[in-house]
mmCIF file of C-alpha atoms and ligand atoms in Angstrom:
data_model
loop_
_atom_site.group_PDB
_atom_site.id
_atom_site.type_symbol
_atom_site.label_atom_id
_atom_site.label_comp_id
_atom_site.label_asym_id
_atom_site.label_seq_id
_atom_site.Cartn_x
_atom_site.Cartn_y
_atom_site.Cartn_z
ATOM 1 C CA MET A 1 11.805 37.174 -171.104
ATOM 2 C CA GLN A 2 15.283 37.409 -170.214
ATOM 3 C CA VAL A 3 16.584 40.755 -169.987
ATOM 4 C CA PRO A 4 20.382 41.372 -169.005
ATOM 5 C CA PRO A 5 21.645 44.555 -167.835
ATOM 6 C CA PHE A 6 24.481 44.192 -170.365
ATOM 7 C CA SER A 7 25.545 42.197 -173.241
ATOM 8 C CA LEU A 8 27.840 41.969 -175.714
ATOM 9 C CA SER A 9 26.518 39.288 -177.430
ATOM 10 C CA LYS A 10 25.018 41.446 -180.199
ATOM 11 C CA GLN A 11 27.592 43.923 -180.798
ATOM 12 C CA LEU A 12 29.644 40.190 -181.229
ATOM 13 C CA LEU A 13 28.059 38.796 -183.904
ATOM 14 C CA GLU A 14 27.812 41.897 -185.654
ATOM 15 C CA LEU A 15 31.547 42.940 -185.462
ATOM 16 C CA ARG A 16 32.927 38.916 -185.844
ATOM 17 C CA PRO A 17 34.502 38.597 -189.329
ATOM 18 C CA GLU A 18 36.596 42.041 -188.489
ATOM 19 C CA LEU A 19 37.502 40.856 -184.845
ATOM 20 C CA GLU A 20 38.493 37.909 -185.471
ATOM 21 C CA GLU A 21 40.992 39.084 -188.146
ATOM 22 C CA ALA A 22 42.019 41.701 -186.009
ATOM 23 C CA VAL A 23 43.000 39.316 -183.536
ATOM 24 C CA LEU A 24 44.828 36.600 -185.840
ATOM 25 C CA SER A 25 46.568 39.076 -187.823
ATOM 26 C CA VAL A 26 48.455 40.106 -184.189
ATOM 27 C CA LEU A 27 48.897 36.657 -183.251
ATOM 28 C CA HIS A 28 50.411 35.577 -186.818
ATOM 29 C CA SER A 29 52.597 38.393 -186.562
ATOM 30 C CA GLY A 30 54.196 37.543 -183.368
ATOM 31 C CA HIS A 31 54.242 41.117 -182.265
ATOM 32 C CA TYR A 32 52.230 41.206 -178.663
ATOM 33 C CA ILE A 33 53.589 44.273 -177.075
ATOM 34 C CA GLY A 34 53.013 47.872 -178.316
ATOM 35 C CA GLY A 35 53.908 48.078 -182.222
ATOM 36 C CA LYS A 36 51.362 49.613 -184.923
ATOM 37 C CA GLU A 37 48.006 48.395 -183.750
ATOM 38 C CA VAL A 38 48.658 50.458 -180.380
ATOM 39 C CA SER A 39 50.232 53.219 -182.287
ATOM 40 C CA THR A 40 47.247 53.233 -184.317
ATOM 41 C CA PHE A 41 45.058 53.032 -181.862
ATOM 42 C CA GLU A 42 46.610 56.354 -179.431
ATOM 43 C CA GLU A 43 46.385 58.035 -182.328
ATOM 44 C CA SER A 44 42.584 58.158 -183.406
ATOM 45 C CA PHE A 45 41.838 57.820 -179.625
ATOM 46 C CA ALA A 46 43.448 60.842 -179.151
ATOM 47 C CA SER A 47 42.126 62.358 -181.744
ATOM 48 C CA SER A 48 38.954 61.074 -181.280
ATOM 49 C CA VAL A 49 38.810 62.914 -177.244
ATOM 50 C CA GLY A 50 40.227 66.263 -179.660
ATOM 51 C CA VAL A 51 43.734 65.930 -178.165
ATOM 52 C CA PRO A 52 47.291 65.610 -179.548
ATOM 53 C CA TYR A 53 48.351 62.729 -177.141
ATOM 54 C CA ALA A 54 47.013 59.461 -175.804
ATOM 55 C CA VAL A 55 49.167 56.383 -173.869
ATOM 56 C CA GLY A 56 47.656 53.064 -173.494
ATOM 57 C CA CYS A 57 48.388 51.291 -170.573
ATOM 58 C CA ASN A 58 46.827 47.749 -168.737
ATOM 59 C CA SER A 59 43.312 49.453 -167.265
ATOM 60 C CA GLY A 60 41.312 52.039 -166.212
ATOM 61 C CA THR A 61 42.723 52.157 -162.548
ATOM 62 C CA ASP A 62 46.836 52.073 -163.612
ATOM 63 C CA ALA A 63 46.139 55.329 -166.185
ATOM 64 C CA LEU A 64 45.006 56.827 -162.685
ATOM 65 C CA ILE A 65 47.538 55.897 -160.690
ATOM 66 C CA LEU A 66 49.737 57.094 -164.112
ATOM 67 C CA ALA A 67 48.398 60.301 -163.910
ATOM 68 C CA LEU A 68 48.504 60.676 -160.257
ATOM 69 C CA ARG A 69 52.944 60.320 -160.914
ATOM 70 C CA ALA A 70 53.014 61.705 -163.640
ATOM 71 C CA LEU A 71 51.591 65.306 -161.547
ATOM 72 C CA ASP A 72 54.350 63.922 -158.717
ATOM 73 C CA ILE A 73 51.046 63.822 -156.676
ATOM 74 C CA GLY A 74 52.111 61.431 -153.463
ATOM 75 C CA PRO A 75 52.586 61.505 -150.037
ATOM 76 C CA GLY A 76 52.026 64.261 -148.139
ATOM 77 C CA ASP A 77 49.319 65.206 -151.144
ATOM 78 C CA GLU A 78 45.520 65.283 -150.849
ATOM 79 C CA VAL A 79 43.759 65.060 -154.060
ATOM 80 C CA ILE A 80 39.765 65.550 -153.771
ATOM 81 C CA THR A 81 36.907 63.520 -155.545
ATOM 82 C CA CYS A 82 33.980 62.152 -154.458
ATOM 83 C CA SER A 83 33.018 58.605 -152.475
ATOM 84 C CA PHE A 84 30.040 58.222 -155.098
ATOM 85 C CA SER A 85 32.411 56.000 -157.654
ATOM 86 C CA PHE A 86 33.367 53.091 -158.432
ATOM 87 C CA PHE A 87 36.156 52.005 -155.576
ATOM 88 C CA ALA A 88 39.343 52.396 -157.769
ATOM 89 C CA THR A 89 39.147 55.975 -158.435
ATOM 90 C CA ALA A 90 40.205 56.772 -154.754
ATOM 91 C CA GLU A 91 42.079 53.068 -154.393
ATOM 92 C CA ALA A 92 44.589 54.787 -156.984
ATOM 93 C CA ILE A 93 45.215 57.625 -154.784
ATOM 94 C CA SER A 94 45.913 55.859 -152.153
ATOM 95 C CA ALA A 95 48.487 53.364 -154.141
ATOM 96 C CA VAL A 96 50.807 56.393 -154.699
ATOM 97 C CA GLY A 97 50.799 57.474 -151.434
ATOM 98 C CA ALA A 98 48.084 60.241 -151.146
ATOM 99 C CA LYS A 99 45.054 60.742 -149.483
ATOM 100 C CA PRO A 100 41.543 60.841 -151.017
ATOM 101 C CA VAL A 101 39.630 63.759 -149.341
ATOM 102 C CA PHE A 102 35.718 63.319 -150.243
ATOM 103 C CA VAL A 103 32.968 65.755 -150.720
ATOM 104 C CA ASP A 104 29.802 64.532 -151.373
ATOM 105 C CA VAL A 105 27.858 64.832 -154.582
ATOM 106 C CA SER A 106 24.432 65.986 -155.930
ATOM 107 C CA ARG A 107 21.401 64.397 -155.692
ATOM 108 C CA ASP A 108 19.973 65.020 -159.279
ATOM 109 C CA ASP A 109 23.139 63.718 -161.658
ATOM 110 C CA TYR A 110 25.332 61.823 -158.717
ATOM 111 C CA LEU A 111 28.220 64.004 -159.327
ATOM 112 C CA ILE A 112 30.723 65.520 -156.881
ATOM 113 C CA ASN A 113 29.172 68.703 -155.512
ATOM 114 C CA LEU A 114 31.460 71.376 -156.699
ATOM 115 C CA TYR A 115 30.299 74.081 -154.033
ATOM 116 C CA GLU A 116 31.219 71.682 -151.678
ATOM 117 C CA VAL A 117 35.327 71.307 -152.648
ATOM 118 C CA GLU A 118 36.264 74.833 -151.251
ATOM 119 C CA LYS A 119 35.221 73.490 -147.641
ATOM 120 C CA VAL A 120 37.892 70.089 -148.022
ATOM 121 C CA ILE A 121 40.752 72.742 -149.718
ATOM 122 C CA THR A 122 44.045 72.541 -146.820
ATOM 123 C CA PRO A 123 47.872 73.785 -148.251
ATOM 124 C CA ALA A 124 48.352 70.123 -148.605
ATOM 125 C CA SER A 125 45.508 70.058 -151.756
ATOM 126 C CA ARG A 126 47.036 69.135 -154.898
ATOM 127 C CA CYS A 127 44.994 68.770 -157.166
ATOM 128 C CA ILE A 128 40.919 67.852 -157.952
ATOM 129 C CA LEU A 129 39.635 63.942 -159.315
ATOM 130 C CA PRO A 130 36.215 64.558 -160.537
ATOM 131 C CA VAL A 131 34.277 61.151 -161.805
ATOM 132 C CA HIS A 132 32.140 61.640 -165.418
ATOM 133 C CA LEU A 133 29.953 59.463 -163.406
ATOM 134 C CA PHE A 134 27.399 56.787 -164.976
ATOM 135 C CA GLY A 135 28.441 58.640 -168.639
ATOM 136 C CA CYS A 136 27.401 62.005 -167.335
ATOM 137 C CA PRO A 137 29.586 65.198 -167.955
ATOM 138 C CA VAL A 138 31.316 67.419 -164.821
ATOM 139 C CA ASN A 139 30.561 70.887 -165.365
ATOM 140 C CA MET A 140 34.176 70.911 -166.316
ATOM 141 C CA GLU A 141 34.486 75.172 -166.453
ATOM 142 C CA HIS A 142 33.436 75.293 -163.173
ATOM 143 C CA VAL A 143 36.399 72.626 -162.339
ATOM 144 C CA ILE A 144 39.287 74.306 -164.164
ATOM 145 C CA ARG A 145 37.774 78.028 -162.112
ATOM 146 C CA LEU A 146 38.277 75.926 -159.282
ATOM 147 C CA ALA A 147 41.455 74.146 -160.260
ATOM 148 C CA THR A 148 43.070 78.219 -160.990
ATOM 149 C CA LYS A 149 41.656 80.217 -158.242
ATOM 150 C CA PHE A 150 43.491 76.957 -155.788
ATOM 151 C CA ASN A 151 46.127 75.756 -158.182
ATOM 152 C CA LEU A 152 44.896 72.261 -157.898
ATOM 153 C CA LYS A 153 45.818 69.451 -160.840
ATOM 154 C CA VAL A 154 42.861 68.185 -162.194
ATOM 155 C CA ILE A 155 42.793 64.337 -163.526
ATOM 156 C CA GLU A 156 39.502 63.842 -165.001
ATOM 157 C CA ASP A 157 38.440 59.876 -164.423
ATOM 158 C CA CYS A 158 36.511 59.367 -168.020
ATOM 159 C CA ALA A 159 36.722 55.713 -167.142
ATOM 160 C CA GLN A 160 32.589 55.698 -167.578
ATOM 161 C CA ALA A 161 33.057 58.397 -170.202
ATOM 162 C CA CYS A 162 34.185 57.496 -173.574
ATOM 163 C CA GLY A 163 32.287 59.673 -175.759
ATOM 164 C CA THR A 164 30.998 62.371 -173.615
ATOM 165 C CA LYS A 165 30.933 65.985 -173.571
ATOM 166 C CA TRP A 166 30.569 68.982 -171.874
ATOM 167 C CA ASN A 167 30.256 72.250 -173.852
ATOM 168 C CA GLY A 168 31.029 70.932 -176.792
ATOM 169 C CA ARG A 169 34.283 69.293 -175.934
ATOM 170 C CA PRO A 170 35.071 65.766 -175.143
ATOM 171 C CA VAL A 171 35.325 64.395 -171.964
ATOM 172 C CA GLY A 172 39.269 63.851 -171.163
ATOM 173 C CA SER A 173 40.061 66.967 -173.261
ATOM 174 C CA TRP A 174 39.564 69.417 -170.575
ATOM 175 C CA GLY A 175 41.749 68.638 -167.527
ATOM 176 C CA ASP A 176 45.418 67.964 -167.182
ATOM 177 C CA ILE A 177 44.964 64.441 -167.745
ATOM 178 C CA GLY A 178 42.046 62.465 -168.762
ATOM 179 C CA CYS A 179 41.613 58.586 -167.790
ATOM 180 C CA PHE A 180 39.806 56.140 -169.455
ATOM 181 C CA SER A 181 39.133 52.673 -168.905
ATOM 182 C CA PHE A 182 38.345 49.973 -171.922
ATOM 183 C CA PHE A 183 37.191 47.155 -169.141
ATOM 184 C CA PRO A 184 34.914 45.171 -171.390
ATOM 185 C CA THR A 185 31.340 47.208 -169.907
ATOM 186 C CA LYS A 186 32.519 50.465 -170.701
ATOM 187 C CA ASN A 187 30.869 52.347 -174.052
ATOM 188 C CA LEU A 188 34.747 51.671 -175.279
ATOM 189 C CA GLY A 189 35.049 47.764 -173.915
ATOM 190 C CA ALA A 190 38.320 45.646 -175.064
ATOM 191 C CA ALA A 191 38.227 41.697 -174.713
ATOM 192 C CA GLY A 192 40.320 41.945 -170.867
ATOM 193 C CA ASP A 193 41.679 45.268 -169.630
ATOM 194 C CA GLY A 194 42.667 48.327 -170.994
ATOM 195 C CA GLY A 195 42.942 51.799 -170.078
ATOM 196 C CA ALA A 196 44.812 54.926 -171.208
ATOM 197 C CA ILE A 197 45.298 58.397 -170.463
ATOM 198 C CA THR A 198 44.334 61.752 -172.606
ATOM 199 C CA THR A 199 46.397 64.953 -171.974
ATOM 200 C CA ASN A 200 47.221 68.347 -174.138
ATOM 201 C CA ASP A 201 50.837 68.251 -172.614
ATOM 202 C CA ASP A 202 53.479 66.389 -174.212
ATOM 203 C CA LEU A 203 56.031 66.206 -171.500
ATOM 204 C CA ILE A 204 53.123 64.473 -169.085
ATOM 205 C CA ALA A 205 52.419 62.155 -171.944
ATOM 206 C CA GLN A 206 56.005 61.202 -172.084
ATOM 207 C CA ARG A 207 56.722 61.578 -168.652
ATOM 208 C CA VAL A 208 53.090 58.055 -168.730
ATOM 209 C CA ARG A 209 54.681 56.428 -171.379
ATOM 210 C CA GLU A 210 58.021 56.138 -169.067
ATOM 211 C CA LEU A 211 56.435 55.325 -166.058
ATOM 212 C CA ALA A 212 54.180 52.917 -167.929
ATOM 213 C CA ILE A 213 57.475 51.120 -168.848
ATOM 214 C CA HIS A 214 59.436 50.530 -165.598
ATOM 215 C CA GLY A 215 60.338 54.477 -165.569
ATOM 216 C CA MET A 216 62.702 53.646 -168.451
ATOM 217 C CA PRO A 217 63.230 56.694 -170.689
ATOM 218 C CA ARG A 218 65.461 54.739 -173.005
ATOM 219 C CA ARG A 219 66.477 50.230 -172.670
ATOM 220 C CA TYR A 220 67.768 49.895 -169.472
ATOM 221 C CA LEU A 221 68.396 53.481 -167.936
ATOM 222 C CA HIS A 222 65.679 53.334 -165.216
ATOM 223 C CA THR A 223 65.243 57.604 -164.202
ATOM 224 C CA ASN A 224 62.486 56.308 -161.696
ATOM 225 C CA LEU A 225 60.078 53.476 -160.598
ATOM 226 C CA GLY A 226 57.938 52.730 -162.373
ATOM 227 C CA TYR A 227 55.176 50.208 -163.144
ATOM 228 C CA ASN A 228 54.466 47.349 -165.828
ATOM 229 C CA SER A 229 51.533 48.709 -167.579
ATOM 230 C CA ARG A 230 51.092 48.197 -171.481
ATOM 231 C CA LEU A 231 47.429 48.123 -173.090
ATOM 232 C CA ASP A 232 48.237 44.708 -175.089
ATOM 233 C CA ALA A 233 48.402 44.690 -179.552
ATOM 234 C CA ILE A 234 45.516 42.200 -179.519
ATOM 235 C CA GLN A 235 43.663 44.316 -177.148
ATOM 236 C CA ALA A 236 44.619 47.597 -179.800
ATOM 237 C CA ALA A 237 43.736 45.267 -182.582
ATOM 238 C CA ILE A 238 40.028 45.154 -181.079
ATOM 239 C CA LEU A 239 39.952 48.576 -180.093
ATOM 240 C CA ASN A 240 40.731 49.706 -183.278
ATOM 241 C CA VAL A 241 37.960 47.283 -184.555
ATOM 242 C CA LYS A 242 35.746 49.313 -182.355
ATOM 243 C CA LEU A 243 36.568 52.896 -181.793
ATOM 244 C CA PRO A 244 34.929 53.830 -185.016
ATOM 245 C CA CYS A 245 31.829 52.526 -183.650
ATOM 246 C CA LEU A 246 31.608 54.460 -180.710
ATOM 247 C CA ASN A 247 29.577 57.521 -181.715
ATOM 248 C CA GLN A 248 27.204 55.130 -183.487
ATOM 249 C CA TRP A 249 26.367 52.811 -179.953
ATOM 250 C CA ILE A 250 26.560 56.158 -177.905
ATOM 251 C CA LYS A 251 23.647 57.316 -179.774
ATOM 252 C CA GLN A 252 21.744 54.022 -179.336
ATOM 253 C CA ARG A 253 22.257 54.220 -175.583
ATOM 254 C CA GLN A 254 21.148 58.042 -176.055
ATOM 255 C CA VAL A 255 17.585 56.748 -177.845
ATOM 256 C CA VAL A 256 17.318 53.824 -174.578
ATOM 257 C CA ALA A 257 17.549 56.639 -172.455
ATOM 258 C CA ASP A 258 15.326 58.635 -173.749
ATOM 259 C CA ARG A 259 12.680 55.624 -174.003
ATOM 260 C CA TYR A 260 13.833 55.434 -170.011
ATOM 261 C CA LEU A 261 12.958 58.841 -169.436
ATOM 262 C CA ASP A 262 10.110 59.237 -171.591
ATOM 263 C CA PHE A 263 7.895 56.263 -170.228
ATOM 264 C CA LEU A 264 9.158 55.878 -166.227
ATOM 265 C CA LYS A 265 8.621 59.594 -165.438
ATOM 266 C CA ASP A 266 4.807 59.141 -163.946
ATOM 267 C CA ILE A 267 5.879 56.218 -161.572
ATOM 268 C CA PRO A 268 5.204 57.588 -158.014
ATOM 269 C CA GLY A 269 7.908 54.855 -156.728
ATOM 270 C CA ILE A 270 10.857 55.741 -158.755
ATOM 271 C CA GLU A 271 12.931 58.942 -159.445
ATOM 272 C CA MET A 272 15.093 59.902 -162.803
ATOM 273 C CA PRO A 273 18.203 60.779 -163.075
ATOM 274 C CA ASP A 274 17.917 64.668 -162.835
ATOM 275 C CA ILE A 275 19.980 65.467 -165.806
ATOM 276 C CA SER A 276 20.187 69.490 -166.798
ATOM 277 C CA ILE A 277 20.819 68.675 -170.337
ATOM 278 C CA ARG A 278 22.876 72.102 -172.026
ATOM 279 C CA THR A 279 23.828 73.122 -174.779
ATOM 280 C CA GLY A 280 27.172 71.316 -176.071
ATOM 281 C CA MET A 281 26.485 68.272 -173.838
ATOM 282 C CA VAL A 282 26.570 64.715 -175.245
ATOM 283 C CA HIS A 283 25.749 62.418 -171.547
ATOM 284 C CA SER A 284 26.931 58.738 -173.037
ATOM 285 C CA TRP A 285 24.537 56.739 -170.667
ATOM 286 C CA ASN A 286 26.893 54.057 -169.501
ATOM 287 C CA GLN A 287 24.398 53.341 -167.179
ATOM 288 C CA PHE A 288 20.635 54.525 -166.892
ATOM 289 C CA VAL A 289 20.652 55.063 -162.554
ATOM 290 C CA VAL A 290 17.279 55.694 -160.862
ATOM 291 C CA LYS A 291 16.429 56.475 -157.903
ATOM 292 C CA VAL A 292 13.918 54.080 -155.581
ATOM 293 C CA ASN A 293 12.711 55.311 -152.626
ATOM 294 C CA ASN A 294 9.001 54.823 -152.465
ATOM 295 C CA ILE A 295 7.517 52.194 -151.414
ATOM 296 C CA ASN A 296 4.045 51.873 -153.503
ATOM 297 C CA PHE A 297 3.757 48.516 -154.276
ATOM 298 C CA GLN A 298 3.030 45.535 -152.213
ATOM 299 C CA LYS A 299 5.736 43.309 -150.458
ATOM 300 C CA SER A 300 6.212 40.134 -151.902
ATOM 301 C CA ASN A 301 6.476 36.990 -150.827
ATOM 302 C CA THR A 302 7.928 35.577 -152.992
ATOM 303 C CA THR A 303 11.198 36.520 -152.405
ATOM 304 C CA ILE A 304 14.181 34.486 -153.512
ATOM 305 C CA GLN A 305 15.780 33.377 -150.137
ATOM 306 C CA SER A 306 19.405 33.083 -151.085
ATOM 307 C CA PHE A 307 19.493 36.798 -152.821
ATOM 308 C CA TRP A 308 19.012 37.921 -149.122
ATOM 309 C CA GLU A 309 21.207 35.733 -147.346
ATOM 310 C CA SER A 310 23.809 36.994 -150.325
ATOM 311 C CA PHE A 311 22.883 40.511 -150.504
ATOM 312 C CA GLY A 312 19.935 43.472 -149.415
ATOM 313 C CA ASP A 313 17.763 44.558 -146.632
ATOM 314 C CA SER A 314 14.554 43.454 -146.842
ATOM 315 C CA ASN A 315 13.169 46.160 -145.578
ATOM 316 C CA ASN A 316 14.514 48.579 -148.018
ATOM 317 C CA PRO A 317 12.457 49.778 -151.589
ATOM 318 C CA ARG A 318 14.963 49.314 -153.754
ATOM 319 C CA ASP A 319 16.115 46.225 -152.945
ATOM 320 C CA ILE A 320 12.653 44.292 -152.773
ATOM 321 C CA LEU A 321 12.275 46.297 -156.811
ATOM 322 C CA LYS A 322 15.267 44.537 -157.149
ATOM 323 C CA VAL A 323 13.696 41.241 -156.164
ATOM 324 C CA LYS A 324 10.658 41.595 -158.009
ATOM 325 C CA LEU A 325 12.466 42.907 -161.131
ATOM 326 C CA SER A 326 14.402 39.771 -161.358
ATOM 327 C CA ASP A 327 11.557 37.542 -160.605
ATOM 328 C CA GLN A 328 10.312 38.347 -164.075
ATOM 329 C CA GLY A 329 13.636 38.079 -166.234
ATOM 330 C CA ILE A 330 15.109 41.457 -165.192
ATOM 331 C CA ASN A 331 18.298 41.703 -163.841
ATOM 332 C CA THR A 332 19.549 44.852 -162.338
ATOM 333 C CA ILE A 333 22.634 46.075 -160.644
ATOM 334 C CA ILE A 334 23.495 47.897 -157.741
ATOM 335 C CA TYR A 335 26.594 50.919 -158.621
ATOM 336 C CA TYR A 336 26.991 51.139 -155.580
ATOM 337 C CA PRO A 337 25.232 49.708 -152.629
ATOM 338 C CA ILE A 338 28.141 50.702 -150.137
ATOM 339 C CA PRO A 339 30.204 54.185 -150.403
ATOM 340 C CA ILE A 340 33.639 54.346 -150.610
ATOM 341 C CA HIS A 341 34.274 56.075 -147.409
ATOM 342 C CA LEU A 342 32.709 53.559 -145.579
ATOM 343 C CA GLN A 343 34.473 50.298 -147.025
ATOM 344 C CA PRO A 344 36.357 48.583 -145.146
ATOM 345 C CA ALA A 345 39.414 49.071 -146.811
ATOM 346 C CA TYR A 346 39.251 52.883 -145.412
ATOM 347 C CA ASP A 347 38.952 52.217 -141.540
ATOM 348 C CA ASN A 348 42.140 53.825 -141.457
ATOM 349 C CA LEU A 349 40.674 57.231 -142.653
ATOM 350 C CA ASN A 350 37.840 57.833 -139.651
ATOM 351 C CA HIS A 351 35.051 58.250 -141.737
ATOM 352 C CA LYS A 352 31.342 57.399 -140.135
ATOM 353 C CA GLU A 353 28.115 57.345 -141.466
ATOM 354 C CA GLY A 354 26.971 60.916 -141.735
ATOM 355 C CA ASP A 355 29.716 61.924 -142.941
ATOM 356 C CA LEU A 356 28.615 62.194 -146.766
ATOM 357 C CA PRO A 357 24.547 62.160 -146.794
ATOM 358 C CA VAL A 358 23.888 62.853 -149.953
ATOM 359 C CA THR A 359 26.297 59.985 -150.854
ATOM 360 C CA GLU A 360 25.229 57.755 -148.559
ATOM 361 C CA GLN A 361 21.354 58.053 -149.156
ATOM 362 C CA LEU A 362 22.219 57.318 -152.840
ATOM 363 C CA CYS A 363 23.721 53.869 -152.053
ATOM 364 C CA LYS A 364 20.921 52.860 -150.525
ATOM 365 C CA GLU A 365 18.474 53.851 -153.295
ATOM 366 C CA VAL A 366 20.124 53.119 -156.597
ATOM 367 C CA LEU A 367 19.626 50.919 -159.053
ATOM 368 C CA SER A 368 20.619 50.741 -162.875
ATOM 369 C CA LEU A 369 18.395 49.517 -165.207
ATOM 370 C CA PRO A 370 19.377 47.034 -168.427
ATOM 371 C CA ILE A 371 20.706 49.684 -170.888
ATOM 372 C CA PHE A 372 23.231 48.920 -173.742
ATOM 373 C CA PRO A 373 23.683 50.037 -177.137
ATOM 374 C CA GLU A 374 21.605 46.720 -178.731
ATOM 375 C CA ILE A 375 18.939 46.151 -176.520
ATOM 376 C CA THR A 376 15.842 45.706 -178.335
ATOM 377 C CA TYR A 377 12.538 47.941 -177.496
ATOM 378 C CA GLU A 378 11.009 44.564 -176.848
ATOM 379 C CA GLU A 379 13.501 44.100 -174.050
ATOM 380 C CA GLN A 380 12.954 47.560 -173.012
ATOM 381 C CA ASP A 381 9.092 47.462 -173.254
ATOM 382 C CA HIS A 382 9.734 44.222 -170.793
ATOM 383 C CA VAL A 383 11.084 46.334 -167.956
ATOM 384 C CA ILE A 384 8.781 49.328 -168.439
ATOM 385 C CA SER A 385 5.820 47.430 -168.048
ATOM 386 C CA VAL A 386 7.100 45.480 -165.710
ATOM 387 C CA LEU A 387 8.285 48.642 -164.047
ATOM 388 C CA GLN A 388 4.190 49.771 -164.841
ATOM 389 C CA SER A 389 2.636 46.993 -163.311
ATOM 390 C CA LEU A 390 4.444 46.979 -159.961
ATOM 391 C CA PHE A 391 3.659 50.875 -159.297
ATOM 392 C CA LEU A 392 0.616 51.991 -161.208
HETATM 393 C C1 PLP B 1 35.989 51.132 -164.245
HETATM 394 C C2 PLP B 1 36.587 52.286 -163.157
HETATM 395 C C3 PLP B 1 37.488 52.500 -163.412
HETATM 396 C C4 PLP B 1 38.245 51.685 -163.323
HETATM 397 O O1 PLP B 1 39.108 50.813 -164.582
HETATM 398 P P1 PLP B 1 40.000 49.620 -165.036
HETATM 399 O O2 PLP B 1 40.526 49.479 -166.417
HETATM 400 O O3 PLP B 1 38.851 48.766 -164.276
HETATM 401 O O4 PLP B 1 40.622 49.397 -163.375
HETATM 402 C C5 PLP B 1 37.981 54.116 -162.253
HETATM 403 N N1 PLP B 1 37.256 54.507 -162.156
HETATM 404 C C6 PLP B 1 35.735 54.213 -162.315
HETATM 405 C C7 PLP B 1 35.081 55.371 -162.256
HETATM 406 C C8 PLP B 1 35.216 53.082 -163.114
HETATM 407 O O5 PLP B 1 33.737 52.677 -163.154
#
């Protein structure tokens, strides 16, 4: 049996008539930029996040860049974030000329360790940028307390956390700005790139809107150097079909996650994510990430040679397990194998191994098991029984 890490095929089959109608109606309308589909989506997305304003843009990366620019963050400013994330989190900070300042994450839930934040505050600190990684919410009350104490702005990276809540309130509604991605593998995926910012502040919404269209508050008057970053009408039409399904999809992801937590918890070689579920918390499980650090199984002599050549370390239990699973048709992904602070692109920050020990250790241990709303019990049972047979 083949189990993919992620698949859209069942969702596409279920929604096919509505999606085709939505796409064709935009195509035939001739209105491809802006228009009713975009404004409808912005309104319903804002209301799903519980804020008055959402502004669509071209990607989650652009949402982060637009958010930083809208808060006037740029050269000379420092933005505090984590290095255990997708590269775009830091890349956006650098793109506006600011400096990413990384703090370590906590090993249990993979999220920014808020107790480390105070240690890196300097007079140049302007903003804290927590990442709701894998769909798990950062403690936003703690973030807001820090931001108030040190007079920092808050931008939430919600790219993997559409539908996530902290204390009953959706992520993206807590900070000054929330940044979302509609990349196809995220919880709410378009048929291509797309993104949005959310905010409670009408001036911020207006600033993002202008920056996203060449810094142009009215036609051919340019008050800022901006970007060309819009959510396409066709993508908005697709998202209008999908948004009403989001809550159901998240419930399905939770069922899958609960089954993994249940059936894998006694396997000695793999460590479950330790999510302390609190009242009002909704984990949207964009990824189900375990830690593999214990070589309790026989080393394989049937390893796929090409795998070791392209990636991996034949002495790392996680990498060995990844190959063994793939031998049995189970395809897993490593989010993320190299921490951002040690990426060659950030040589200029002069980080060295050991700077962020938890982050660096996680990059050697994490493995994402197949999870998506439509994964069947049969497929998931295959993953579970192969893991059990390898370890027990
Ligand atoms: C996907 C992602 C982004 C970037 O979103 P794109 O739409 O791909 O530009 C930013 N941050 C995190 C944590 C992500 O997972």
